[in-house]
Amino acid sequence: MIIWYLFLLLSIWCLGFILARLLLNKPHFLEWIGISFILGSFVIGLIWYILNWYADVPINRELGNWTIAICFALLAIFRKETLYHFIRLMQDRISKIRFRSISFIGISIIILYSMTTFLPNAIIPVTDWDALTLYDFRALIVNKTGFFSSPAIVSNYFLGYPPFTSIGHLFGYIFDFYGVKMFYSALILSLSLTFYGLCRKYSSSLSSILATALVITHPLVVSQTYFAYTNLPYMIYYGLASIYLIQWTQSRSHKDMLVAGILFAGSSWIRAAEPLYILAILNALVFLFLFKRFKNWHHLLLLLTPFFFREWWFYHINNTREAFNIHSPVSSELLSSQTDMLDHGIRVINFVFKYAISDFIWLLILAAFAAFFALKQKNLLAIASSVFVSSIVAVLFYGTYVFSKSFEAWENIPDSLTRLSMILLIPACFLVSSLIFKSTDKKHLRRE
Amino acid sequence: MHKPYFRLLFFCSSLSLIGAALLELIVYTGVIQAKLQLPVNPITYAGTLMMMIALFLHPKKIIGLSQTNVRRLFWFAVSIWLSTFFLYISLRGLDVVVHQNYVLSTWGVHVNSLPNLLFALTVPILLLVRIVYPVANDLIPSKPFAKLVFAGIIALVLQQSINAASIAVTKNWFSLSIISKSKSERMIQSLSGREIGGWIVPLTDMINTFTPESSVIFTPPQTSYWRITGNGAYMRYFIYPRRTIVRTDIQANIPPEATHVLISYGLWPTGSGDRGWPKIDIPAEHIDSYLEIQRPSGIIIDRTGDDYVYDPAVEQWGLIELNKL
C-alpha cells in the first residue's frame, strides 16, 4: 500500500512541477524540484476539498487513483515544456558540479539528513495530542465516510482549522497506509531543496548550505518534523512566500509576486486564524517606497490572492454554519479590567522574550550583523529581508499584546507562541545567508 | 601578549576544553555549570569563543610541526571526531532499543555529554584544516567583523546539527525497534508504553469490543490525574462513534443518559495521591456487566455480580454497563 501512497506523493509533485514551470522566474533547478511538491500539495488538497464539498465526489482510493493517473498524464502531455526544459537546465548545472566540492558534499548531507526523517515518520503512527483530537480525527472520519460534510466533523471546533494537514493524512489513509507523517518529511525535504536553491541564487554555496542547515536543524523545526501539527507546514509556506516577496524587490517580476501570493494563500489554507498575510502586504508597500518600485505597483494586486482566498474560506465556513445550524462562536471582547498599560506591556514583552525570542536569540544576533553589513554594502536584497524579519518580530509582540487583551489565560499557553514564532526562521536565515561570503552574483545584488 | 605565549595559552585552553567535556562524560552532564553556578553551559560558550579566536590566528605560524605531522595530527583529530560521533549514535541507539539509561547503568558513561565533546573537538579541527587545506582560507571572510559572524554561524550550525542528528537517530532506532509490531502496538510504544500514555490503547480497545456504537460513557472530569481519560476530544479519537459524558464535579452522580461508566485510575503521569474514579459505590443490582482490565497486562476479568466499591488504595481499571431498569 505504501507504493500507492508514494505514487500519489510523486503525482502531486508532478502537478507542482508543471505549475512551477508556469510560475517560477529563472529558478535554480533544486528550487524547482523542491517548490513543486509544496505547490502541488496545496493545489491538490484544494481541488480535492472543493470537489468533495461542492460536487459530492467522495475522497477515497478511486479519487487517489484518478489523481495519480491525471497528474502523470499531464506531465506526459507537457513533457516538452517541463521535463525536457528541466533536463536542459540541469545539464548546464550538472556539468559544473565537482563531486568533491564543499557544496556537493554539503547538499548531499542535508538531503541525506532529510531522507532519514522518512523512516520514523513512515513507521510511527500519528500519536500527537492536537492531531488526535483534530487533524487526524478529521482525516479518519473522512476516510470512513468519504466526505468533509460528515456531521461528526462539522462543528465550530473543526471549522476553525482549514483541512490542509487532514488532507495530507488522507493521502495515506485512502490507501490503508498509516505512516502518514511521511508527508511532513516530504515537506522538509522540499523545504531544504527550495531554500538552498533560493539562497544559492544570491550567495555562495557555503553560506547557502550553512543557512539551509540553520533552518532544518533548528530545534523547533526538528521536533516539529516528527509531529503531525500544522506549525511546520505553516512555517514552510509562509517563510518561502516571504522570500519570494523579498526576491521580487530585485527581480521585479510579476511571477515572483504571484508565487508569493499563492504561497501566502497556502499558509491561510493551513491556519486561517492569524491574518499574517497583511504583514506581507504592508511589507510590500514599504518595499514599493523604499526601493522606488512604483512602475511595478500593479504587481502588489497579486498579493491580494491570500486575502480573497481567506475571504472565500470564511464565507464557506459561515455558509456551512448556516446549513448545519451551528451558532458562530462568541467573539471575545477586549477585556477592560486589565491592570495598568505599562505593567501589562512589560509582562507581554517578558513573555514574548521568554517563549519566542529566546529560541532565536543567536540567530537574531547574526541577522542583526547581517543587516548591518547589508546597510553598509547597500545589499538591497538583504535590506528587504531585514525589514521583513523586523516586522515579524514586531508583530509577535503586537499580536501577543492584542491576544493578551482578549484572552484572560494568555500566559498559560506559551507553546503555541513558541511554535508560531517559527515563521521568523526562514526569512532570518535567508538574511544570514546573504552575508559577505563571496557572493557569486554581485551584479544581481547591486543592480542600482 | 607575546605571541608564542598566546599560542601556548590557546592550545592549553583547547585541551582543557576537551578535558572538561571528558570530565562531564564520567561525572554527569552539566557538572561544571552546576559547581561553578553559571547560568549557561561553559563548554558551549567557551568553544564558540575559541572558534572565533581560531579564525583570527594565522595557522601557518601556529604550530612548530612539519607539514606531514600537521597532516597526521589533522586526520587523527578528524578520525577521533568521527568515531566519537558514531559512538554517540550507537550509544543513543542502545539507550532507545534496550532501555533508558542502559549505557549509564552498564558503563557509567553519560551519553548526553558526548555532544559537548564533539563541540570541543571541533576547535582544533577548525584550526588545523586551514593548514592542511590552504584553500579553506578562501572560504573564511577577510574582515574581522565578518570572521566573528562566520564563527558564530559555524558554532550555531554545529550545535544544532549534532542535536538534530541525535533526535533523528533516536527516532530511527526507536522506529526500527517497533517495525515488526502491529499498528496498535506501535501506537502504545510511541505513547511511552502501557504503564503511561499508551495504556489508552488497550483501555479503549476494551470499550470498543464490549460496547455498542450507540453507547454513552461516563468519564471522569478533565482535571488532575484524569486529563487524558477525561478529555472528551481525545477519547473520541479512540472510541468514535461512542460518546463520552463528563461532569465537572469529581463526586458527581451518574448522569441519567449514561449507559456505561469508565473506571479510571488516572493516567496523567505526575503527582501522587487518590487516583481512583468514580468516587461513588455502584451496587450490583444497577450493574448489567462489570469488566475489570489489569494494567499493564491487559487481561480482562468479568466481575459481573459484584458491587463496585470505591477504594482509593486499589488500582482499578474497567468498564461498567449500567442497568437501566
PDB file of C-alpha atoms in Angstrom, chain B residues 55-314:
ATOM      1  CA  LEU B  55      39.678  32.214  12.787  1.00  0.00           C
ATOM      2  CA  PHE B  56      41.842  35.202  13.746  1.00  0.00           C
ATOM      3  CA  LEU B  57      45.035  33.219  14.287  1.00  0.00           C
ATOM      4  CA  HIS B  58      47.467  32.737  11.430  1.00  0.00           C
ATOM      5  CA  PRO B  59      47.522  28.981  11.120  1.00  0.00           C
ATOM      6  CA  LYS B  60      50.857  28.707   9.309  1.00  0.00           C
ATOM      7  CA  LYS B  61      52.738  30.086  12.224  1.00  0.00           C
ATOM      8  CA  ILE B  62      50.804  28.454  14.955  1.00  0.00           C
ATOM      9  CA  ILE B  63      52.354  25.037  15.186  1.00  0.00           C
ATOM     10  CA  GLY B  64      56.036  24.311  15.024  1.00  0.00           C
ATOM     11  CA  LEU B  65      55.349  20.924  13.465  1.00  0.00           C
ATOM     12  CA  SER B  66      56.318  19.846   9.963  1.00  0.00           C
ATOM     13  CA  GLN B  67      53.631  19.772   7.279  1.00  0.00           C
ATOM     14  CA  THR B  68      53.490  15.954   7.356  1.00  0.00           C
ATOM     15  CA  ASN B  69      52.987  15.855  11.086  1.00  0.00           C
ATOM     16  CA  VAL B  70      50.326  18.543  10.951  1.00  0.00           C
ATOM     17  CA  ARG B  71      48.542  16.465   8.319  1.00  0.00           C
ATOM     18  CA  ARG B  72      48.776  13.402  10.559  1.00  0.00           C
ATOM     19  CA  LEU B  73      47.504  15.378  13.522  1.00  0.00           C
ATOM     20  CA  PHE B  74      44.587  16.681  11.452  1.00  0.00           C
ATOM     21  CA  TRP B  75      43.486  13.249  10.301  1.00  0.00           C
ATOM     22  CA  PHE B  76      43.931  11.942  13.830  1.00  0.00           C
ATOM     23  CA  ALA B  77      41.591  14.697  15.122  1.00  0.00           C
ATOM     24  CA  VAL B  78      39.086  14.056  12.331  1.00  0.00           C
ATOM     25  CA  SER B  79      39.030  10.315  12.989  1.00  0.00           C
ATOM     26  CA  ILE B  80      38.541  10.954  16.716  1.00  0.00           C
ATOM     27  CA  TRP B  81      35.674  13.316  15.870  1.00  0.00           C
ATOM     28  CA  LEU B  82      34.018  10.806  13.554  1.00  0.00           C
ATOM     29  CA  SER B  83      34.447   7.886  15.949  1.00  0.00           C
ATOM     30  CA  THR B  84      33.009   9.970  18.780  1.00  0.00           C
ATOM     31  CA  PHE B  85      30.080  10.830  16.522  1.00  0.00           C
ATOM     32  CA  PHE B  86      29.385   7.213  15.636  1.00  0.00           C
ATOM     33  CA  LEU B  87      29.893   6.180  19.256  1.00  0.00           C
ATOM     34  CA  TYR B  88      27.319   8.786  20.228  1.00  0.00           C
ATOM     35  CA  ILE B  89      24.832   7.476  17.656  1.00  0.00           C
ATOM     36  CA  SER B  90      25.326   3.865  18.747  1.00  0.00           C
ATOM     37  CA  LEU B  91      25.071   4.628  22.474  1.00  0.00           C
ATOM     38  CA  ARG B  92      21.904   6.639  21.874  1.00  0.00           C
ATOM     39  CA  GLY B  93      20.578   3.681  19.920  1.00  0.00           C
ATOM     40  CA  LEU B  94      21.336   1.331  22.821  1.00  0.00           C
ATOM     41  CA  ASP B  95      19.507   3.646  25.217  1.00  0.00           C
ATOM     42  CA  VAL B  96      16.474   3.601  22.931  1.00  0.00           C
ATOM     43  CA  VAL B  97      16.442  -0.069  21.969  1.00  0.00           C
ATOM     44  CA  VAL B  98      17.427  -1.789  25.246  1.00  0.00           C
ATOM     45  CA  HIS B  99      16.100   0.551  27.895  1.00  0.00           C
ATOM     46  CA  GLN B 100      16.519   4.122  29.060  1.00  0.00           C
ATOM     47  CA  ASN B 101      19.795   4.773  30.946  1.00  0.00           C
ATOM     48  CA  TYR B 102      21.160   1.403  29.784  1.00  0.00           C
ATOM     49  CA  VAL B 103      24.549   2.913  28.874  1.00  0.00           C
ATOM     50  CA  LEU B 104      24.823   4.806  32.163  1.00  0.00           C
ATOM     51  CA  SER B 105      23.951   1.800  34.266  1.00  0.00           C
ATOM     52  CA  THR B 106      26.262  -0.546  32.340  1.00  0.00           C
ATOM     53  CA  TRP B 107      29.378   1.530  31.684  1.00  0.00           C
ATOM     54  CA  GLY B 108      28.777   4.672  33.751  1.00  0.00           C
ATOM     55  CA  VAL B 109      29.037   6.982  30.719  1.00  0.00           C
ATOM     56  CA  HIS B 110      26.748   9.998  30.368  1.00  0.00           C
ATOM     57  CA  VAL B 111      25.649   9.915  26.720  1.00  0.00           C
ATOM     58  CA  ASN B 112      24.222  13.429  26.895  1.00  0.00           C
ATOM     59  CA  SER B 113      27.733  14.806  27.412  1.00  0.00           C
ATOM     60  CA  LEU B 114      29.061  13.494  24.105  1.00  0.00           C
ATOM     61  CA  PRO B 115      27.741  16.459  22.037  1.00  0.00           C
ATOM     62  CA  ASN B 116      29.868  18.770  24.187  1.00  0.00           C
ATOM     63  CA  LEU B 117      32.910  16.612  23.481  1.00  0.00           C
ATOM     64  CA  LEU B 118      32.167  16.797  19.753  1.00  0.00           C
ATOM     65  CA  PHE B 119      31.863  20.549  20.078  1.00  0.00           C
ATOM     66  CA  ALA B 120      35.181  20.825  21.914  1.00  0.00           C
ATOM     67  CA  LEU B 121      36.938  18.573  19.389  1.00  0.00           C
ATOM     68  CA  THR B 122      35.885  20.872  16.538  1.00  0.00           C
ATOM     69  CA  VAL B 123      38.097  23.732  17.729  1.00  0.00           C
ATOM     70  CA  PRO B 124      41.450  22.090  16.881  1.00  0.00           C
ATOM     71  CA  ILE B 125      39.981  20.716  13.635  1.00  0.00           C
ATOM     72  CA  LEU B 126      38.905  24.201  12.567  1.00  0.00           C
ATOM     73  CA  LEU B 127      42.435  25.406  13.181  1.00  0.00           C
ATOM     74  CA  LEU B 128      44.237  22.503  11.525  1.00  0.00           C
ATOM     75  CA  VAL B 129      42.052  22.309   8.433  1.00  0.00           C
ATOM     76  CA  ARG B 130      43.413  25.666   7.305  1.00  0.00           C
ATOM     77  CA  ILE B 131      46.997  24.389   7.389  1.00  0.00           C
ATOM     78  CA  VAL B 132      46.217  21.106   5.664  1.00  0.00           C
ATOM     79  CA  TYR B 133      43.917  22.649   3.060  1.00  0.00           C
ATOM     80  CA  PRO B 134      45.012  26.246   2.470  1.00  0.00           C
ATOM     81  CA  VAL B 135      42.011  26.567   0.144  1.00  0.00           C
ATOM     82  CA  ALA B 136      39.820  26.600   3.271  1.00  0.00           C
ATOM     83  CA  ASN B 137      41.183  30.075   3.968  1.00  0.00           C
ATOM     84  CA  ASP B 138      39.342  31.321   0.884  1.00  0.00           C
ATOM     85  CA  LEU B 139      36.052  30.324   2.440  1.00  0.00           C
ATOM     86  CA  ILE B 140      36.654  32.431   5.519  1.00  0.00           C
ATOM     87  CA  PRO B 141      35.728  36.090   5.148  1.00  0.00           C
ATOM     88  CA  SER B 142      38.598  38.511   5.489  1.00  0.00           C
ATOM     89  CA  LYS B 143      37.042  41.293   7.542  1.00  0.00           C
ATOM     90  CA  PRO B 144      37.262  40.921  11.335  1.00  0.00           C
ATOM     91  CA  PHE B 145      33.577  41.506  11.949  1.00  0.00           C
ATOM     92  CA  ALA B 146      32.654  39.014   9.264  1.00  0.00           C
ATOM     93  CA  LYS B 147      35.017  36.482  10.809  1.00  0.00           C
ATOM     94  CA  LEU B 148      33.195  36.751  14.119  1.00  0.00           C
ATOM     95  CA  VAL B 149      29.820  36.273  12.462  1.00  0.00           C
ATOM     96  CA  PHE B 150      31.135  33.372  10.416  1.00  0.00           C
ATOM     97  CA  ALA B 151      32.470  31.597  13.503  1.00  0.00           C
ATOM     98  CA  GLY B 152      29.162  32.234  15.244  1.00  0.00           C
ATOM     99  CA  ILE B 153      27.249  30.644  12.378  1.00  0.00           C
ATOM    100  CA  ILE B 154      29.543  27.618  12.331  1.00  0.00           C
ATOM    101  CA  ALA B 155      29.164  27.152  16.093  1.00  0.00           C
ATOM    102  CA  LEU B 156      25.394  27.517  15.910  1.00  0.00           C
ATOM    103  CA  VAL B 157      25.025  25.138  12.958  1.00  0.00           C
ATOM    104  CA  LEU B 158      27.303  22.608  14.591  1.00  0.00           C
ATOM    105  CA  GLN B 159      25.476  22.625  17.884  1.00  0.00           C
ATOM    106  CA  GLN B 160      22.044  22.420  16.259  1.00  0.00           C
ATOM    107  CA  SER B 161      23.076  19.752  13.784  1.00  0.00           C
ATOM    108  CA  ILE B 162      24.531  17.486  16.455  1.00  0.00           C
ATOM    109  CA  ASN B 163      21.293  17.748  18.414  1.00  0.00           C
ATOM    110  CA  ALA B 164      19.175  17.245  15.287  1.00  0.00           C
ATOM    111  CA  ALA B 165      21.215  14.213  14.284  1.00  0.00           C
ATOM    112  CA  SER B 166      20.775  12.837  17.783  1.00  0.00           C
ATOM    113  CA  ILE B 167      16.995  13.258  17.680  1.00  0.00           C
ATOM    114  CA  ALA B 168      16.838  11.769  14.179  1.00  0.00           C
ATOM    115  CA  VAL B 169      18.953   8.827  15.298  1.00  0.00           C
ATOM    116  CA  THR B 170      16.803   8.278  18.382  1.00  0.00           C
ATOM    117  CA  LYS B 171      13.641   8.333  16.277  1.00  0.00           C
ATOM    118  CA  ASN B 172      15.137   5.992  13.674  1.00  0.00           C
ATOM    119  CA  TRP B 173      16.335   3.461  16.248  1.00  0.00           C
ATOM    120  CA  PHE B 174      13.007   3.615  18.014  1.00  0.00           C
ATOM    121  CA  SER B 175      11.058   3.099  14.798  1.00  0.00           C
ATOM    122  CA  LEU B 176      13.284   0.170  13.821  1.00  0.00           C
ATOM    123  CA  SER B 177      12.653  -1.431  17.212  1.00  0.00           C
ATOM    124  CA  ILE B 178       8.881  -1.393  16.623  1.00  0.00           C
ATOM    125  CA  ILE B 179       8.835  -2.067  12.891  1.00  0.00           C
ATOM    126  CA  SER B 180       7.576  -5.659  13.228  1.00  0.00           C
ATOM    127  CA  LYS B 181       4.726  -4.759  15.595  1.00  0.00           C
ATOM    128  CA  SER B 182       1.048  -4.189  14.827  1.00  0.00           C
ATOM    129  CA  LYS B 183      -0.364  -0.690  14.400  1.00  0.00           C
ATOM    130  CA  SER B 184      -1.896  -0.529  17.869  1.00  0.00           C
ATOM    131  CA  GLU B 185       1.282  -1.865  19.498  1.00  0.00           C
ATOM    132  CA  ARG B 186       3.286   0.807  17.649  1.00  0.00           C
ATOM    133  CA  MET B 187       0.866   3.375  18.959  1.00  0.00           C
ATOM    134  CA  ILE B 188       1.270   2.089  22.535  1.00  0.00           C
ATOM    135  CA  GLN B 189       5.056   2.258  22.258  1.00  0.00           C
ATOM    136  CA  SER B 190       5.112   5.761  20.824  1.00  0.00           C
ATOM    137  CA  LEU B 191       2.793   6.924  23.617  1.00  0.00           C
ATOM    138  CA  SER B 192       5.504   5.828  26.121  1.00  0.00           C
ATOM    139  CA  GLY B 193       4.260   2.307  26.770  1.00  0.00           C
ATOM    140  CA  ARG B 194       1.428   0.574  28.600  1.00  0.00           C
ATOM    141  CA  GLU B 195       2.378   1.969  32.001  1.00  0.00           C
ATOM    142  CA  ILE B 196       1.850   5.575  30.895  1.00  0.00           C
ATOM    143  CA  GLY B 197       0.114   7.211  27.918  1.00  0.00           C
ATOM    144  CA  GLY B 198      -0.013   4.085  25.776  1.00  0.00           C
ATOM    145  CA  TRP B 199      -2.444   2.445  28.207  1.00  0.00           C
ATOM    146  CA  ILE B 200      -5.199   4.397  26.462  1.00  0.00           C
ATOM    147  CA  VAL B 201      -4.998   1.956  23.537  1.00  0.00           C
ATOM    148  CA  PRO B 202      -5.826  -1.347  25.369  1.00  0.00           C
ATOM    149  CA  LEU B 203      -8.331   0.511  27.535  1.00  0.00           C
ATOM    150  CA  THR B 204     -10.262   1.890  24.564  1.00  0.00           C
ATOM    151  CA  ASP B 205      -9.888  -1.419  22.704  1.00  0.00           C
ATOM    152  CA  MET B 206     -11.850  -2.979  25.544  1.00  0.00           C
ATOM    153  CA  ILE B 207     -14.534  -0.281  25.265  1.00  0.00           C
ATOM    154  CA  ASN B 208     -14.795  -0.840  21.507  1.00  0.00           C
ATOM    155  CA  THR B 209     -15.074  -4.601  21.930  1.00  0.00           C
ATOM    156  CA  PHE B 210     -17.704  -4.676  24.662  1.00  0.00           C
ATOM    157  CA  THR B 211     -19.970  -1.724  23.927  1.00  0.00           C
ATOM    158  CA  PRO B 212     -22.377  -0.986  21.065  1.00  0.00           C
ATOM    159  CA  GLU B 213     -21.683   2.045  18.882  1.00  0.00           C
ATOM    160  CA  SER B 214     -24.577   3.985  20.376  1.00  0.00           C
ATOM    161  CA  SER B 215     -23.297   3.855  23.940  1.00  0.00           C
ATOM    162  CA  VAL B 216     -22.667   6.896  26.111  1.00  0.00           C
ATOM    163  CA  ILE B 217     -19.759   6.504  28.504  1.00  0.00           C
ATOM    164  CA  PHE B 218     -19.490   8.463  31.732  1.00  0.00           C
ATOM    165  CA  THR B 219     -15.865   9.551  32.161  1.00  0.00           C
ATOM    166  CA  PRO B 220     -14.033  11.472  34.903  1.00  0.00           C
ATOM    167  CA  PRO B 221     -13.715  15.273  34.668  1.00  0.00           C
ATOM    168  CA  GLN B 222     -10.691  16.620  32.823  1.00  0.00           C
ATOM    169  CA  THR B 223      -8.676  17.573  35.913  1.00  0.00           C
ATOM    170  CA  SER B 224      -5.528  16.472  37.745  1.00  0.00           C
ATOM    171  CA  TYR B 225      -4.910  12.738  37.057  1.00  0.00           C
ATOM    172  CA  TRP B 226      -7.744  12.366  34.557  1.00  0.00           C
ATOM    173  CA  ARG B 227      -6.536  14.826  31.952  1.00  0.00           C
ATOM    174  CA  ILE B 228      -6.275  12.001  29.405  1.00  0.00           C
ATOM    175  CA  THR B 229      -9.268   9.782  30.150  1.00  0.00           C
ATOM    176  CA  GLY B 230     -11.366  12.841  30.968  1.00  0.00           C
ATOM    177  CA  ASN B 231     -10.620  14.648  27.699  1.00  0.00           C
ATOM    178  CA  GLY B 232     -13.638  14.045  25.504  1.00  0.00           C
ATOM    179  CA  ALA B 233     -11.960  15.136  22.278  1.00  0.00           C
ATOM    180  CA  TYR B 234      -9.008  12.845  22.919  1.00  0.00           C
ATOM    181  CA  MET B 235     -11.132   9.849  23.910  1.00  0.00           C
ATOM    182  CA  ARG B 236     -13.356  10.396  20.865  1.00  0.00           C
ATOM    183  CA  TYR B 237     -10.455   9.582  18.547  1.00  0.00           C
ATOM    184  CA  PHE B 238     -10.240   6.106  20.003  1.00  0.00           C
ATOM    185  CA  ILE B 239     -13.873   5.215  20.681  1.00  0.00           C
ATOM    186  CA  TYR B 240     -15.813   7.039  17.927  1.00  0.00           C
ATOM    187  CA  PRO B 241     -18.815   6.769  17.280  1.00  0.00           C
ATOM    188  CA  ARG B 242     -19.386   6.135  21.003  1.00  0.00           C
ATOM    189  CA  ARG B 243     -19.844   9.321  23.032  1.00  0.00           C
ATOM    190  CA  THR B 244     -18.467  10.392  26.373  1.00  0.00           C
ATOM    191  CA  ILE B 245     -20.253  12.379  29.047  1.00  0.00           C
ATOM    192  CA  VAL B 246     -18.488  14.408  31.713  1.00  0.00           C
ATOM    193  CA  ARG B 247     -19.492  16.198  34.914  1.00  0.00           C
ATOM    194  CA  THR B 248     -17.239  18.909  36.320  1.00  0.00           C
ATOM    195  CA  ASP B 249     -17.772  17.745  39.905  1.00  0.00           C
ATOM    196  CA  ILE B 250     -15.495  14.842  40.700  1.00  0.00           C
ATOM    197  CA  GLN B 251     -18.011  13.398  43.211  1.00  0.00           C
ATOM    198  CA  ALA B 252     -20.950  13.741  40.798  1.00  0.00           C
ATOM    199  CA  ASN B 253     -23.541  11.024  40.470  1.00  0.00           C
ATOM    200  CA  ILE B 254     -24.008   9.103  37.239  1.00  0.00           C
ATOM    201  CA  PRO B 255     -25.998  11.191  34.727  1.00  0.00           C
ATOM    202  CA  PRO B 256     -29.223   9.507  33.539  1.00  0.00           C
ATOM    203  CA  GLU B 257     -28.216   9.411  29.840  1.00  0.00           C
ATOM    204  CA  ALA B 258     -25.033   7.411  30.528  1.00  0.00           C
ATOM    205  CA  THR B 259     -25.128   3.750  29.527  1.00  0.00           C
ATOM    206  CA  HIS B 260     -21.637   2.868  30.765  1.00  0.00           C
ATOM    207  CA  VAL B 261     -19.159   4.072  33.389  1.00  0.00           C
ATOM    208  CA  LEU B 262     -15.413   4.058  32.807  1.00  0.00           C
ATOM    209  CA  ILE B 263     -13.398   3.035  35.864  1.00  0.00           C
ATOM    210  CA  SER B 264     -10.263   5.119  35.553  1.00  0.00           C
ATOM    211  CA  TYR B 265      -7.305   5.175  37.907  1.00  0.00           C
ATOM    212  CA  GLY B 266      -5.955   8.390  36.344  1.00  0.00           C
ATOM    213  CA  LEU B 267      -3.434   8.248  33.512  1.00  0.00           C
ATOM    214  CA  TRP B 268      -1.662  11.577  33.976  1.00  0.00           C
ATOM    215  CA  PRO B 269       1.879  10.594  34.928  1.00  0.00           C
ATOM    216  CA  THR B 270       2.762  13.256  37.504  1.00  0.00           C
ATOM    217  CA  GLY B 271       1.659  13.566  41.114  1.00  0.00           C
ATOM    218  CA  SER B 272       0.655  11.063  43.730  1.00  0.00           C
ATOM    219  CA  GLY B 273      -2.498  10.728  45.733  1.00  0.00           C
ATOM    220  CA  ASP B 274      -6.001   9.426  45.349  1.00  0.00           C
ATOM    221  CA  ARG B 275      -6.360   8.488  41.692  1.00  0.00           C
ATOM    222  CA  GLY B 276      -9.428   6.257  41.794  1.00  0.00           C
ATOM    223  CA  TRP B 277     -12.620   7.139  39.924  1.00  0.00           C
ATOM    224  CA  PRO B 278     -15.666   7.011  40.093  1.00  0.00           C
ATOM    225  CA  LYS B 279     -15.633   8.045  43.729  1.00  0.00           C
ATOM    226  CA  ILE B 280     -19.023   6.510  44.440  1.00  0.00           C
ATOM    227  CA  ASP B 281     -20.155   2.956  45.061  1.00  0.00           C
ATOM    228  CA  ILE B 282     -22.368   1.237  42.475  1.00  0.00           C
ATOM    229  CA  PRO B 283     -24.386  -1.704  43.848  1.00  0.00           C
ATOM    230  CA  ALA B 284     -24.622  -4.895  41.812  1.00  0.00           C
ATOM    231  CA  GLU B 285     -28.344  -4.533  41.104  1.00  0.00           C
ATOM    232  CA  HIS B 286     -27.591  -1.395  38.999  1.00  0.00           C
ATOM    233  CA  ILE B 287     -24.924  -3.233  37.009  1.00  0.00           C
ATOM    234  CA  ASP B 288     -25.524  -5.291  33.862  1.00  0.00           C
ATOM    235  CA  SER B 289     -21.906  -6.206  33.356  1.00  0.00           C
ATOM    236  CA  TYR B 290     -18.725  -5.310  35.210  1.00  0.00           C
ATOM    237  CA  LEU B 291     -15.387  -5.813  33.453  1.00  0.00           C
ATOM    238  CA  GLU B 292     -12.046  -5.193  35.061  1.00  0.00           C
ATOM    239  CA  ILE B 293      -8.881  -4.753  32.961  1.00  0.00           C
ATOM    240  CA  GLN B 294      -5.466  -5.206  34.552  1.00  0.00           C
ATOM    241  CA  ARG B 295      -2.653  -2.803  33.807  1.00  0.00           C
ATOM    242  CA  PRO B 296      -0.224  -3.412  32.126  1.00  0.00           C
ATOM    243  CA  SER B 297      -1.081  -6.967  31.029  1.00  0.00           C
ATOM    244  CA  GLY B 298      -4.484  -6.025  29.550  1.00  0.00           C
ATOM    245  CA  ILE B 299      -6.125  -9.172  30.974  1.00  0.00           C
ATOM    246  CA  ILE B 300      -9.886  -8.688  31.260  1.00  0.00           C
ATOM    247  CA  ILE B 301     -11.725 -10.192  34.261  1.00  0.00           C
ATOM    248  CA  ASP B 302     -15.507 -10.492  34.292  1.00  0.00           C
ATOM    249  CA  ARG B 303     -16.740  -9.375  37.724  1.00  0.00           C
ATOM    250  CA  THR B 304     -20.433  -9.176  36.893  1.00  0.00           C
ATOM    251  CA  GLY B 305     -22.438  -9.804  40.038  1.00  0.00           C
ATOM    252  CA  ASP B 306     -20.004  -7.914  42.297  1.00  0.00           C
ATOM    253  CA  ASP B 307     -20.696  -4.460  43.712  1.00  0.00           C
ATOM    254  CA  TYR B 308     -18.402  -1.692  42.533  1.00  0.00           C
ATOM    255  CA  VAL B 309     -16.849  -0.388  45.731  1.00  0.00           C
ATOM    256  CA  TYR B 310     -14.708   2.714  45.570  1.00  0.00           C
ATOM    257  CA  ASP B 311     -11.390   2.003  47.282  1.00  0.00           C
ATOM    258  CA  PRO B 312      -8.640   4.662  46.987  1.00  0.00           C
ATOM    259  CA  ALA B 313      -5.954   2.105  47.885  1.00  0.00           C
ATOM    260  CA  VAL B 314      -6.629  -0.213  44.928  1.00  0.00           C
TER     261      VAL B 314
END
